[in-house]
PDB file of C-alpha atoms and ligand atoms in Angstrom:
ATOM      1  CA  UNK K   1      -3.584 -26.999 -39.306  1.00  0.00           C
ATOM      2  CA  UNK K   2      -2.242 -30.214 -37.988  1.00  0.00           C
ATOM      3  CA  UNK K   3       1.208 -28.283 -38.323  1.00  0.00           C
ATOM      4  CA  UNK K   4       0.005 -25.453 -35.939  1.00  0.00           C
ATOM      5  CA  UNK K   5      -0.729 -27.610 -33.404  1.00  0.00           C
ATOM      6  CA  UNK K   6       2.144 -29.308 -33.033  1.00  0.00           C
ATOM      7  CA  UNK K   7       3.522 -25.759 -32.481  1.00  0.00           C
ATOM      8  CA  UNK K   8       1.572 -24.935 -30.080  1.00  0.00           C
ATOM      9  CA  UNK K   9       1.682 -28.633 -27.919  1.00  0.00           C
ATOM     10  CA  UNK K  10       5.938 -27.734 -27.875  1.00  0.00           C
ATOM     11  CA  UNK K  11       5.906 -24.318 -27.273  1.00  0.00           C
ATOM     12  CA  UNK K  12       3.315 -25.299 -23.947  1.00  0.00           C
ATOM     13  CA  UNK K  13       5.765 -28.051 -23.364  1.00  0.00           C
ATOM     14  CA  UNK K  14       8.581 -25.470 -23.211  1.00  0.00           C
ATOM     15  CA  UNK K  15       6.941 -22.984 -20.977  1.00  0.00           C
ATOM     16  CA  UNK K  16       5.280 -25.946 -18.198  1.00  0.00           C
ATOM     17  CA  UNK K  17       9.129 -27.407 -18.152  1.00  0.00           C
ATOM     18  CA  UNK K  18      11.060 -24.213 -18.301  1.00  0.00           C
ATOM     19  CA  UNK K  19       8.357 -23.709 -14.897  1.00  0.00           C
ATOM     20  CA  UNK K  20       8.671 -27.101 -13.225  1.00  0.00           C
ATOM     21  CA  UNK K  21      12.498 -26.993 -13.797  1.00  0.00           C
ATOM     22  CA  UNK K  22      12.040 -24.203 -10.905  1.00  0.00           C
ATOM     23  CA  UNK K  23      10.226 -26.247  -8.429  1.00  0.00           C
ATOM     24  CA  UNK K  24      10.959 -29.973  -6.903  1.00  0.00           C
ATOM     25  CA  UNK K  25       6.874 -30.151  -7.307  1.00  0.00           C
ATOM     26  CA  UNK K  26       6.565 -32.793 -10.338  1.00  0.00           C
ATOM     27  CA  UNK K  27       2.748 -31.037 -10.699  1.00  0.00           C
ATOM     28  CA  UNK K  28       2.458 -28.243 -13.393  1.00  0.00           C
ATOM     29  CA  UNK K  29       3.212 -25.501 -11.978  1.00  0.00           C
ATOM     30  CA  UNK K  30       1.106 -22.137 -12.928  1.00  0.00           C
ATOM     31  CA  UNK K  31       2.333 -19.880 -10.407  1.00  0.00           C
ATOM     32  CA  UNK K  32       6.110 -19.469 -11.859  1.00  0.00           C
ATOM     33  CA  UNK K  33       4.947 -17.331 -14.921  1.00  0.00           C
ATOM     34  CA  UNK K  34       4.851 -14.131 -13.501  1.00  0.00           C
ATOM     35  CA  UNK K  35       8.158 -12.390 -12.381  1.00  0.00           C
ATOM     36  CA  UNK K  36       7.252 -11.748  -8.686  1.00  0.00           C
ATOM     37  CA  UNK K  37       7.031 -15.354  -8.330  1.00  0.00           C
ATOM     38  CA  UNK K  38       9.439 -17.192  -5.586  1.00  0.00           C
ATOM     39  CA  UNK K  39       9.986 -20.445  -5.724  1.00  0.00           C
ATOM     40  CA  UNK K  40      10.273 -20.733  -1.671  1.00  0.00           C
ATOM     41  CA  UNK K  41       7.062 -19.895  -1.953  1.00  0.00           C
ATOM     42  CA  UNK K  42       5.169 -22.511  -3.977  1.00  0.00           C
ATOM     43  CA  UNK K  43       3.796 -24.404  -1.129  1.00  0.00           C
ATOM     44  CA  UNK K  44       1.828 -21.115   0.623  1.00  0.00           C
ATOM     45  CA  UNK K  45       0.828 -20.440  -3.141  1.00  0.00           C
ATOM     46  CA  UNK K  46      -0.939 -24.000  -3.829  1.00  0.00           C
ATOM     47  CA  UNK K  47      -2.457 -23.996  -0.098  1.00  0.00           C
ATOM     48  CA  UNK K  48      -3.979 -20.195  -0.592  1.00  0.00           C
ATOM     49  CA  UNK K  49      -5.323 -21.182  -4.084  1.00  0.00           C
ATOM     50  CA  UNK K  50      -7.172 -24.212  -2.591  1.00  0.00           C
ATOM     51  CA  UNK K  51      -8.686 -21.977   0.145  1.00  0.00           C
ATOM     52  CA  UNK K  52      -9.308 -18.929  -2.749  1.00  0.00           C
ATOM     53  CA  UNK K  53      -9.987 -21.100  -5.620  1.00  0.00           C
ATOM     54  CA  UNK K  54     -11.900 -17.483  -7.200  1.00  0.00           C
ATOM     55  CA  UNK K  55      -8.383 -15.677  -7.590  1.00  0.00           C
ATOM     56  CA  UNK K  56      -6.607 -16.048 -10.144  1.00  0.00           C
ATOM     57  CA  UNK K  57      -2.194 -17.325 -10.377  1.00  0.00           C
ATOM     58  CA  UNK K  58      -1.646 -13.601 -10.636  1.00  0.00           C
ATOM     59  CA  UNK K  59      -3.448 -12.355  -7.645  1.00  0.00           C
ATOM     60  CA  UNK K  60      -2.137 -16.006  -4.914  1.00  0.00           C
ATOM     61  CA  UNK K  61       0.977 -14.626  -5.629  1.00  0.00           C
ATOM     62  CA  UNK K  62       0.655 -10.939  -5.365  1.00  0.00           C
ATOM     63  CA  UNK K  63      -1.222 -12.184  -1.734  1.00  0.00           C
ATOM     64  CA  UNK K  64       1.372 -14.640  -0.608  1.00  0.00           C
ATOM     65  CA  UNK K  65       4.335 -12.649  -1.521  1.00  0.00           C
ATOM     66  CA  UNK K  66       2.493  -9.829   0.653  1.00  0.00           C
ATOM     67  CA  UNK K  67       1.851 -12.108   3.191  1.00  0.00           C
ATOM     68  CA  UNK K  68      -1.857 -12.087   3.367  1.00  0.00           C
ATOM     69  CA  UNK K  69      -1.822 -16.350   3.700  1.00  0.00           C
ATOM     70  CA  UNK K  70      -0.771 -15.632   7.256  1.00  0.00           C
ATOM     71  CA  UNK K  71      -2.535 -13.307  10.154  1.00  0.00           C
ATOM     72  CA  UNK K  72      -1.669  -9.925  10.439  1.00  0.00           C
ATOM     73  CA  UNK K  73       1.811  -9.467  12.233  1.00  0.00           C
ATOM     74  CA  UNK K  74       3.332 -12.694  11.771  1.00  0.00           C
ATOM     75  CA  UNK K  75       6.369 -13.125   9.534  1.00  0.00           C
ATOM     76  CA  UNK K  76       7.200  -9.367   9.767  1.00  0.00           C
ATOM     77  CA  UNK K  77      10.129  -7.822   7.910  1.00  0.00           C
ATOM     78  CA  UNK K  78      12.251  -4.516   8.840  1.00  0.00           C
ATOM     79  CA  UNK K  79      10.583  -2.820   5.462  1.00  0.00           C
ATOM     80  CA  UNK K  80      13.972  -2.180   2.924  1.00  0.00           C
ATOM     81  CA  UNK K  81      14.556   1.139   1.111  1.00  0.00           C
ATOM     82  CA  UNK K  82      14.224   3.452   3.887  1.00  0.00           C
ATOM     83  CA  UNK K  83      14.336   7.310   3.074  1.00  0.00           C
ATOM     84  CA  UNK K  84      12.299   6.486  -0.507  1.00  0.00           C
ATOM     85  CA  UNK K  85       9.251   7.613  -1.640  1.00  0.00           C
ATOM     86  CA  UNK K  86       8.383   3.747  -2.437  1.00  0.00           C
ATOM     87  CA  UNK K  87       9.062   2.182   1.240  1.00  0.00           C
ATOM     88  CA  UNK K  88       6.727  -0.184   2.149  1.00  0.00           C
ATOM     89  CA  UNK K  89       4.967  -0.129   5.003  1.00  0.00           C
ATOM     90  CA  UNK K  90       2.167  -2.050   6.397  1.00  0.00           C
ATOM     91  CA  UNK K  91       1.087  -5.478   8.853  1.00  0.00           C
ATOM     92  CA  UNK K  92       4.263  -6.966   7.505  1.00  0.00           C
ATOM     93  CA  UNK K  93       6.291  -4.594   7.226  1.00  0.00           C
ATOM     94  CA  UNK K  94       7.690  -2.541  10.077  1.00  0.00           C
ATOM     95  CA  UNK K  95      10.181   0.246  10.244  1.00  0.00           C
ATOM     96  CA  UNK K  96      12.440   0.174  13.976  1.00  0.00           C
ATOM     97  CA  UNK K  97      11.902   2.579  16.792  1.00  0.00           C
ATOM     98  CA  UNK K  98      14.537   4.200  15.741  1.00  0.00           C
ATOM     99  CA  UNK K  99      13.533   5.392  12.556  1.00  0.00           C
ATOM    100  CA  UNK K 100      12.611   8.869  11.483  1.00  0.00           C
ATOM    101  CA  UNK K 101      12.896  10.328   7.870  1.00  0.00           C
ATOM    102  CA  UNK K 102      15.767  12.817   6.553  1.00  0.00           C
ATOM    103  CA  UNK K 103      14.198  15.972   5.517  1.00  0.00           C
ATOM    104  CA  UNK K 104      10.675  16.366   7.195  1.00  0.00           C
ATOM    105  CA  UNK K 105       9.515  19.710   6.529  1.00  0.00           C
ATOM    106  CA  UNK K 106       6.499  21.716   8.541  1.00  0.00           C
ATOM    107  CA  UNK K 107       3.425  21.772   6.352  1.00  0.00           C
ATOM    108  CA  UNK K 108       2.526  25.378   5.496  1.00  0.00           C
ATOM    109  CA  UNK K 109      -0.238  26.365   7.838  1.00  0.00           C
ATOM    110  CA  UNK K 110      -2.487  27.942   5.319  1.00  0.00           C
ATOM    111  CA  UNK K 111      -3.301  24.148   4.777  1.00  0.00           C
ATOM    112  CA  UNK K 112      -2.630  22.491   7.972  1.00  0.00           C
ATOM    113  CA  UNK K 113      -4.092  22.424  11.343  1.00  0.00           C
ATOM    114  CA  UNK K 114      -0.881  23.361  12.963  1.00  0.00           C
ATOM    115  CA  UNK K 115       2.705  21.642  13.502  1.00  0.00           C
ATOM    116  CA  UNK K 116       2.491  18.742  10.699  1.00  0.00           C
ATOM    117  CA  UNK K 117       5.189  17.329   9.180  1.00  0.00           C
ATOM    118  CA  UNK K 118       6.267  15.471   5.396  1.00  0.00           C
ATOM    119  CA  UNK K 119       9.016  14.398   4.089  1.00  0.00           C
ATOM    120  CA  UNK K 120      10.004  17.524   1.872  1.00  0.00           C
ATOM    121  CA  UNK K 121       9.313  16.024  -1.732  1.00  0.00           C
ATOM    122  CA  UNK K 122       5.975  15.225  -0.337  1.00  0.00           C
ATOM    123  CA  UNK K 123       5.468  18.331   1.541  1.00  0.00           C
ATOM    124  CA  UNK K 124       5.836  20.235  -1.946  1.00  0.00           C
ATOM    125  CA  UNK K 125       3.687  18.234  -3.506  1.00  0.00           C
ATOM    126  CA  UNK K 126       0.715  18.521  -0.277  1.00  0.00           C
ATOM    127  CA  UNK K 127       0.879  22.553  -0.838  1.00  0.00           C
ATOM    128  CA  UNK K 128       0.613  22.749  -4.577  1.00  0.00           C
ATOM    129  CA  UNK K 129      -2.514  19.830  -4.436  1.00  0.00           C
ATOM    130  CA  UNK K 130      -4.023  22.104  -1.087  1.00  0.00           C
ATOM    131  CA  UNK K 131      -2.920  25.312  -2.992  1.00  0.00           C
ATOM    132  CA  UNK K 132      -4.913  24.129  -6.870  1.00  0.00           C
ATOM    133  CA  UNK K 133      -8.116  22.436  -4.523  1.00  0.00           C
ATOM    134  CA  UNK K 134      -8.420  25.973  -3.422  1.00  0.00           C
ATOM    135  CA  UNK K 135      -8.425  27.722  -6.826  1.00  0.00           C
ATOM    136  CA  UNK K 136     -11.423  25.577  -7.710  1.00  0.00           C
ATOM    137  CA  UNK K 137     -13.020  25.909  -4.503  1.00  0.00           C
ATOM    138  CA  UNK K 138     -12.123  23.109  -2.527  1.00  0.00           C
ATOM    139  CA  UNK K 139     -10.382  23.168   0.982  1.00  0.00           C
ATOM    140  CA  UNK K 140      -8.069  20.558   1.684  1.00  0.00           C
ATOM    141  CA  UNK K 141      -6.130  20.378   4.823  1.00  0.00           C
ATOM    142  CA  UNK K 142      -3.829  18.425   6.739  1.00  0.00           C
ATOM    143  CA  UNK K 143      -4.464  17.538  10.170  1.00  0.00           C
ATOM    144  CA  UNK K 144      -2.030  14.551  10.751  1.00  0.00           C
ATOM    145  CA  UNK K 145       1.231  14.140   8.904  1.00  0.00           C
ATOM    146  CA  UNK K 146       4.566  12.515  10.239  1.00  0.00           C
ATOM    147  CA  UNK K 147       3.834  10.288  13.569  1.00  0.00           C
ATOM    148  CA  UNK K 148       6.487   9.233  15.379  1.00  0.00           C
ATOM    149  CA  UNK K 149       7.152   5.453  16.639  1.00  0.00           C
ATOM    150  CA  UNK K 150       6.853   6.881  20.531  1.00  0.00           C
ATOM    151  CA  UNK K 151       3.386   8.778  19.318  1.00  0.00           C
ATOM    152  CA  UNK K 152       1.818   5.645  17.475  1.00  0.00           C
ATOM    153  CA  UNK K 153       2.863   3.388  20.382  1.00  0.00           C
ATOM    154  CA  UNK K 154       1.061   5.820  23.449  1.00  0.00           C
ATOM    155  CA  UNK K 155      -2.035   6.026  20.569  1.00  0.00           C
ATOM    156  CA  UNK K 156      -2.605   2.299  19.798  1.00  0.00           C
ATOM    157  CA  UNK K 157      -2.321   1.180  23.362  1.00  0.00           C
ATOM    158  CA  UNK K 158      -4.786   3.652  24.558  1.00  0.00           C
ATOM    159  CA  UNK K 159      -7.041   1.796  21.819  1.00  0.00           C
ATOM    160  CA  UNK K 160      -5.976  -1.319  23.209  1.00  0.00           C
ATOM    161  CA  UNK K 161      -6.963  -0.315  26.177  1.00  0.00           C
ATOM    162  CA  UNK K 162     -10.675   1.433  25.172  1.00  0.00           C
ATOM    163  CA  UNK K 163     -11.463  -1.559  22.814  1.00  0.00           C
ATOM    164  CA  UNK K 164      -9.048  -4.614  22.803  1.00  0.00           C
ATOM    165  CA  UNK K 165      -6.443  -5.632  20.945  1.00  0.00           C
ATOM    166  CA  UNK K 166      -8.802  -7.278  17.924  1.00  0.00           C
ATOM    167  CA  UNK K 167     -10.652  -4.203  17.388  1.00  0.00           C
ATOM    168  CA  UNK K 168      -8.231  -1.673  17.765  1.00  0.00           C
ATOM    169  CA  UNK K 169      -5.951  -3.877  15.236  1.00  0.00           C
ATOM    170  CA  UNK K 170      -8.925  -3.430  12.601  1.00  0.00           C
ATOM    171  CA  UNK K 171      -8.368   0.599  12.378  1.00  0.00           C
ATOM    172  CA  UNK K 172      -4.554   1.068  14.662  1.00  0.00           C
ATOM    173  CA  UNK K 173      -1.556  -0.020  13.548  1.00  0.00           C
ATOM    174  CA  UNK K 174       0.853  -1.241  15.556  1.00  0.00           C
ATOM    175  CA  UNK K 175       4.104   0.918  16.556  1.00  0.00           C
ATOM    176  CA  UNK K 176       6.460   0.779  13.935  1.00  0.00           C
ATOM    177  CA  UNK K 177       4.465  -1.080  11.557  1.00  0.00           C
ATOM    178  CA  UNK K 178       2.082   2.606  11.386  1.00  0.00           C
ATOM    179  CA  UNK K 179       2.787   4.326   7.332  1.00  0.00           C
ATOM    180  CA  UNK K 180       2.351   7.618   9.144  1.00  0.00           C
ATOM    181  CA  UNK K 181       6.198   6.927  10.524  1.00  0.00           C
ATOM    182  CA  UNK K 182       7.421   7.050   6.716  1.00  0.00           C
ATOM    183  CA  UNK K 183       6.925  10.845   6.742  1.00  0.00           C
ATOM    184  CA  UNK K 184       4.731  10.360   2.918  1.00  0.00           C
ATOM    185  CA  UNK K 185       1.449  10.159   5.049  1.00  0.00           C
ATOM    186  CA  UNK K 186      -1.397  12.677   5.182  1.00  0.00           C
ATOM    187  CA  UNK K 187      -4.753  12.858   6.733  1.00  0.00           C
ATOM    188  CA  UNK K 188      -7.026  15.063   5.691  1.00  0.00           C
ATOM    189  CA  UNK K 189     -10.561  17.016   6.214  1.00  0.00           C
ATOM    190  CA  UNK K 190     -11.665  20.015   4.788  1.00  0.00           C
ATOM    191  CA  UNK K 191     -12.090  22.072   7.593  1.00  0.00           C
ATOM    192  CA  UNK K 192     -16.154  21.738   8.114  1.00  0.00           C
ATOM    193  CA  UNK K 193     -16.632  18.236   8.726  1.00  0.00           C
ATOM    194  CA  UNK K 194     -15.472  16.031  10.730  1.00  0.00           C
ATOM    195  CA  UNK K 195     -12.055  13.862   9.180  1.00  0.00           C
ATOM    196  CA  UNK K 196     -14.094  10.226   9.206  1.00  0.00           C
ATOM    197  CA  UNK K 197     -16.698  12.248   6.999  1.00  0.00           C
ATOM    198  CA  UNK K 198     -14.435  12.751   4.356  1.00  0.00           C
ATOM    199  CA  UNK K 199     -15.296  10.459   2.406  1.00  0.00           C
ATOM    200  CA  UNK K 200     -19.368  12.255   1.990  1.00  0.00           C
ATOM    201  CA  UNK K 201     -17.447  15.770   0.685  1.00  0.00           C
ATOM    202  CA  UNK K 202     -16.952  17.400  -2.802  1.00  0.00           C
ATOM    203  CA  UNK K 203     -13.530  17.633  -1.746  1.00  0.00           C
ATOM    204  CA  UNK K 204     -12.950  13.820  -1.669  1.00  0.00           C
ATOM    205  CA  UNK K 205     -14.069  12.982  -5.186  1.00  0.00           C
ATOM    206  CA  UNK K 206     -11.428  15.610  -6.006  1.00  0.00           C
ATOM    207  CA  UNK K 207      -9.064  13.917  -4.173  1.00  0.00           C
ATOM    208  CA  UNK K 208     -10.320  11.265  -6.688  1.00  0.00           C
ATOM    209  CA  UNK K 209     -10.052  12.812  -9.597  1.00  0.00           C
ATOM    210  CA  UNK K 210      -6.462  14.500  -8.812  1.00  0.00           C
ATOM    211  CA  UNK K 211      -4.592  13.303  -5.713  1.00  0.00           C
ATOM    212  CA  UNK K 212      -2.802  11.248  -8.570  1.00  0.00           C
ATOM    213  CA  UNK K 213      -1.469  14.020 -10.266  1.00  0.00           C
ATOM    214  CA  UNK K 214       0.275  15.178  -7.196  1.00  0.00           C
ATOM    215  CA  UNK K 215       1.785  11.813  -6.374  1.00  0.00           C
ATOM    216  CA  UNK K 216      -0.737  10.573  -3.615  1.00  0.00           C
ATOM    217  CA  UNK K 217      -3.013   7.688  -2.916  1.00  0.00           C
ATOM    218  CA  UNK K 218      -5.817   6.749  -0.935  1.00  0.00           C
ATOM    219  CA  UNK K 219      -4.205   4.135   0.981  1.00  0.00           C
ATOM    220  CA  UNK K 220      -7.311   1.495   2.628  1.00  0.00           C
ATOM    221  CA  UNK K 221      -9.846   2.274  -0.091  1.00  0.00           C
ATOM    222  CA  UNK K 222     -13.426   0.561  -0.076  1.00  0.00           C
ATOM    223  CA  UNK K 223     -13.468  -3.339  -0.937  1.00  0.00           C
ATOM    224  CA  UNK K 224      -9.320  -3.694  -0.416  1.00  0.00           C
ATOM    225  CA  UNK K 225      -9.841  -4.302   3.143  1.00  0.00           C
ATOM    226  CA  UNK K 226      -8.476  -8.121   3.008  1.00  0.00           C
ATOM    227  CA  UNK K 227      -5.445  -6.427   0.801  1.00  0.00           C
ATOM    228  CA  UNK K 228      -4.615  -3.665   2.669  1.00  0.00           C
ATOM    229  CA  UNK K 229      -5.472  -4.691   6.393  1.00  0.00           C
ATOM    230  CA  UNK K 230      -7.582  -1.401   7.025  1.00  0.00           C
ATOM    231  CA  UNK K 231     -10.732  -0.380   6.661  1.00  0.00           C
ATOM    232  CA  UNK K 232     -12.084   1.643   4.604  1.00  0.00           C
ATOM    233  CA  UNK K 233     -10.010   5.388   5.415  1.00  0.00           C
ATOM    234  CA  UNK K 234     -10.917   8.168   3.059  1.00  0.00           C
ATOM    235  CA  UNK K 235      -8.821  10.392   4.417  1.00  0.00           C
ATOM    236  CA  UNK K 236      -5.675   8.639   4.734  1.00  0.00           C
ATOM    237  CA  UNK K 237      -3.492   9.721   1.781  1.00  0.00           C
ATOM    238  CA  UNK K 238       0.530   8.129   0.656  1.00  0.00           C
ATOM    239  CA  UNK K 239       2.646  10.099  -0.781  1.00  0.00           C
ATOM    240  CA  UNK K 240       4.476   7.854  -3.791  1.00  0.00           C
ATOM    241  CA  UNK K 241       5.346   9.990  -6.461  1.00  0.00           C
ATOM    242  CA  UNK K 242       3.517  10.309  -9.862  1.00  0.00           C
ATOM    243  CA  UNK K 243       4.980   7.564 -11.804  1.00  0.00           C
ATOM    244  CA  UNK K 244       3.705   5.293  -9.089  1.00  0.00           C
ATOM    245  CA  UNK K 245       0.469   7.296  -8.670  1.00  0.00           C
ATOM    246  CA  UNK K 246      -0.381   6.734 -12.184  1.00  0.00           C
ATOM    247  CA  UNK K 247       0.455   3.175 -13.237  1.00  0.00           C
ATOM    248  CA  UNK K 248      -1.811   2.248  -9.567  1.00  0.00           C
ATOM    249  CA  UNK K 249      -4.332   4.147 -10.828  1.00  0.00           C
ATOM    250  CA  UNK K 250      -4.703   2.863 -14.677  1.00  0.00           C
ATOM    251  CA  UNK K 251      -3.796  -0.971 -12.989  1.00  0.00           C
ATOM    252  CA  UNK K 252      -6.647  -0.448 -10.218  1.00  0.00           C
ATOM    253  CA  UNK K 253      -3.890  -1.894  -7.546  1.00  0.00           C
ATOM    254  CA  UNK K 254      -3.475  -0.782  -3.584  1.00  0.00           C
ATOM    255  CA  UNK K 255       0.664   0.253  -2.903  1.00  0.00           C
ATOM    256  CA  UNK K 256       0.753  -3.126  -0.893  1.00  0.00           C
ATOM    257  CA  UNK K 257       0.049  -5.330  -4.102  1.00  0.00           C
ATOM    258  CA  UNK K 258       1.934  -2.547  -6.973  1.00  0.00           C
ATOM    259  CA  UNK K 259       5.069  -3.097  -4.209  1.00  0.00           C
ATOM    260  CA  UNK K 260       5.049  -7.048  -5.079  1.00  0.00           C
ATOM    261  CA  UNK K 261       4.827  -6.954  -8.426  1.00  0.00           C
ATOM    262  CA  UNK K 262       7.235  -4.025  -9.083  1.00  0.00           C
ATOM    263  CA  UNK K 263       9.258  -3.260  -6.895  1.00  0.00           C
ATOM    264  CA  UNK K 264      10.132  -6.218  -4.718  1.00  0.00           C
ATOM    265  CA  UNK K 265      13.037  -7.315  -6.244  1.00  0.00           C
TER     266      UNK K 265
HETATM  267 ZN1   ZN I   1      -3.670   8.426   8.507  1.00  0.00          ZN
END
């Protein structure tokens, strides 16, 4: 029994020393066991944990890596992975004003309310999803897809004029930060009630049960507002591919969290 205890202590020491090697701080470092730990952010992890003591170390590292310990739109970075289905767009990662994704294609008018564009792969999967939904008695219709930087600039400026910056920032992205610019996003409705009520429709429930099978995820879920930086949007779906969508569902992660844990290498 004593022997086992000794072995445990030795293992603990190895782990602790291994971790503290990564930092200049003498204190035990509980954050470094995660593969996505960044030693240059250690002080920020410590500060964030002090302010959010109920968060696990895993969540502290993830959220600081997103940038959530600082106000929205500070320390912003140009997003990498342009033209990839796992491109990240949020209030810390932006696209340049001239970024237009390759392979934009028009969604079949059977499943949209006009000239709506998506990147090829997302367009194929969206149409298949809408078709399968239709066969089961559900109506899924794209009412917004790709939006250019200039379009978003006009939209955002209009909201700011109407509501002020603070309010506009809660529901509209600043130009360059809109996920619609990726060409991987659709806003949908059911062609009978206004899109803002989509969360109350049977189609919404169908999407919750099935969207991931086609590679789509609800991007701004209820209860995750502080992580996504957006109010809940039942109508806004992001294409990430089937593999990522399935894993996100299994682990109950937003795309921001998933990105930091698995894609931010
Ligand atoms: Zn949207």
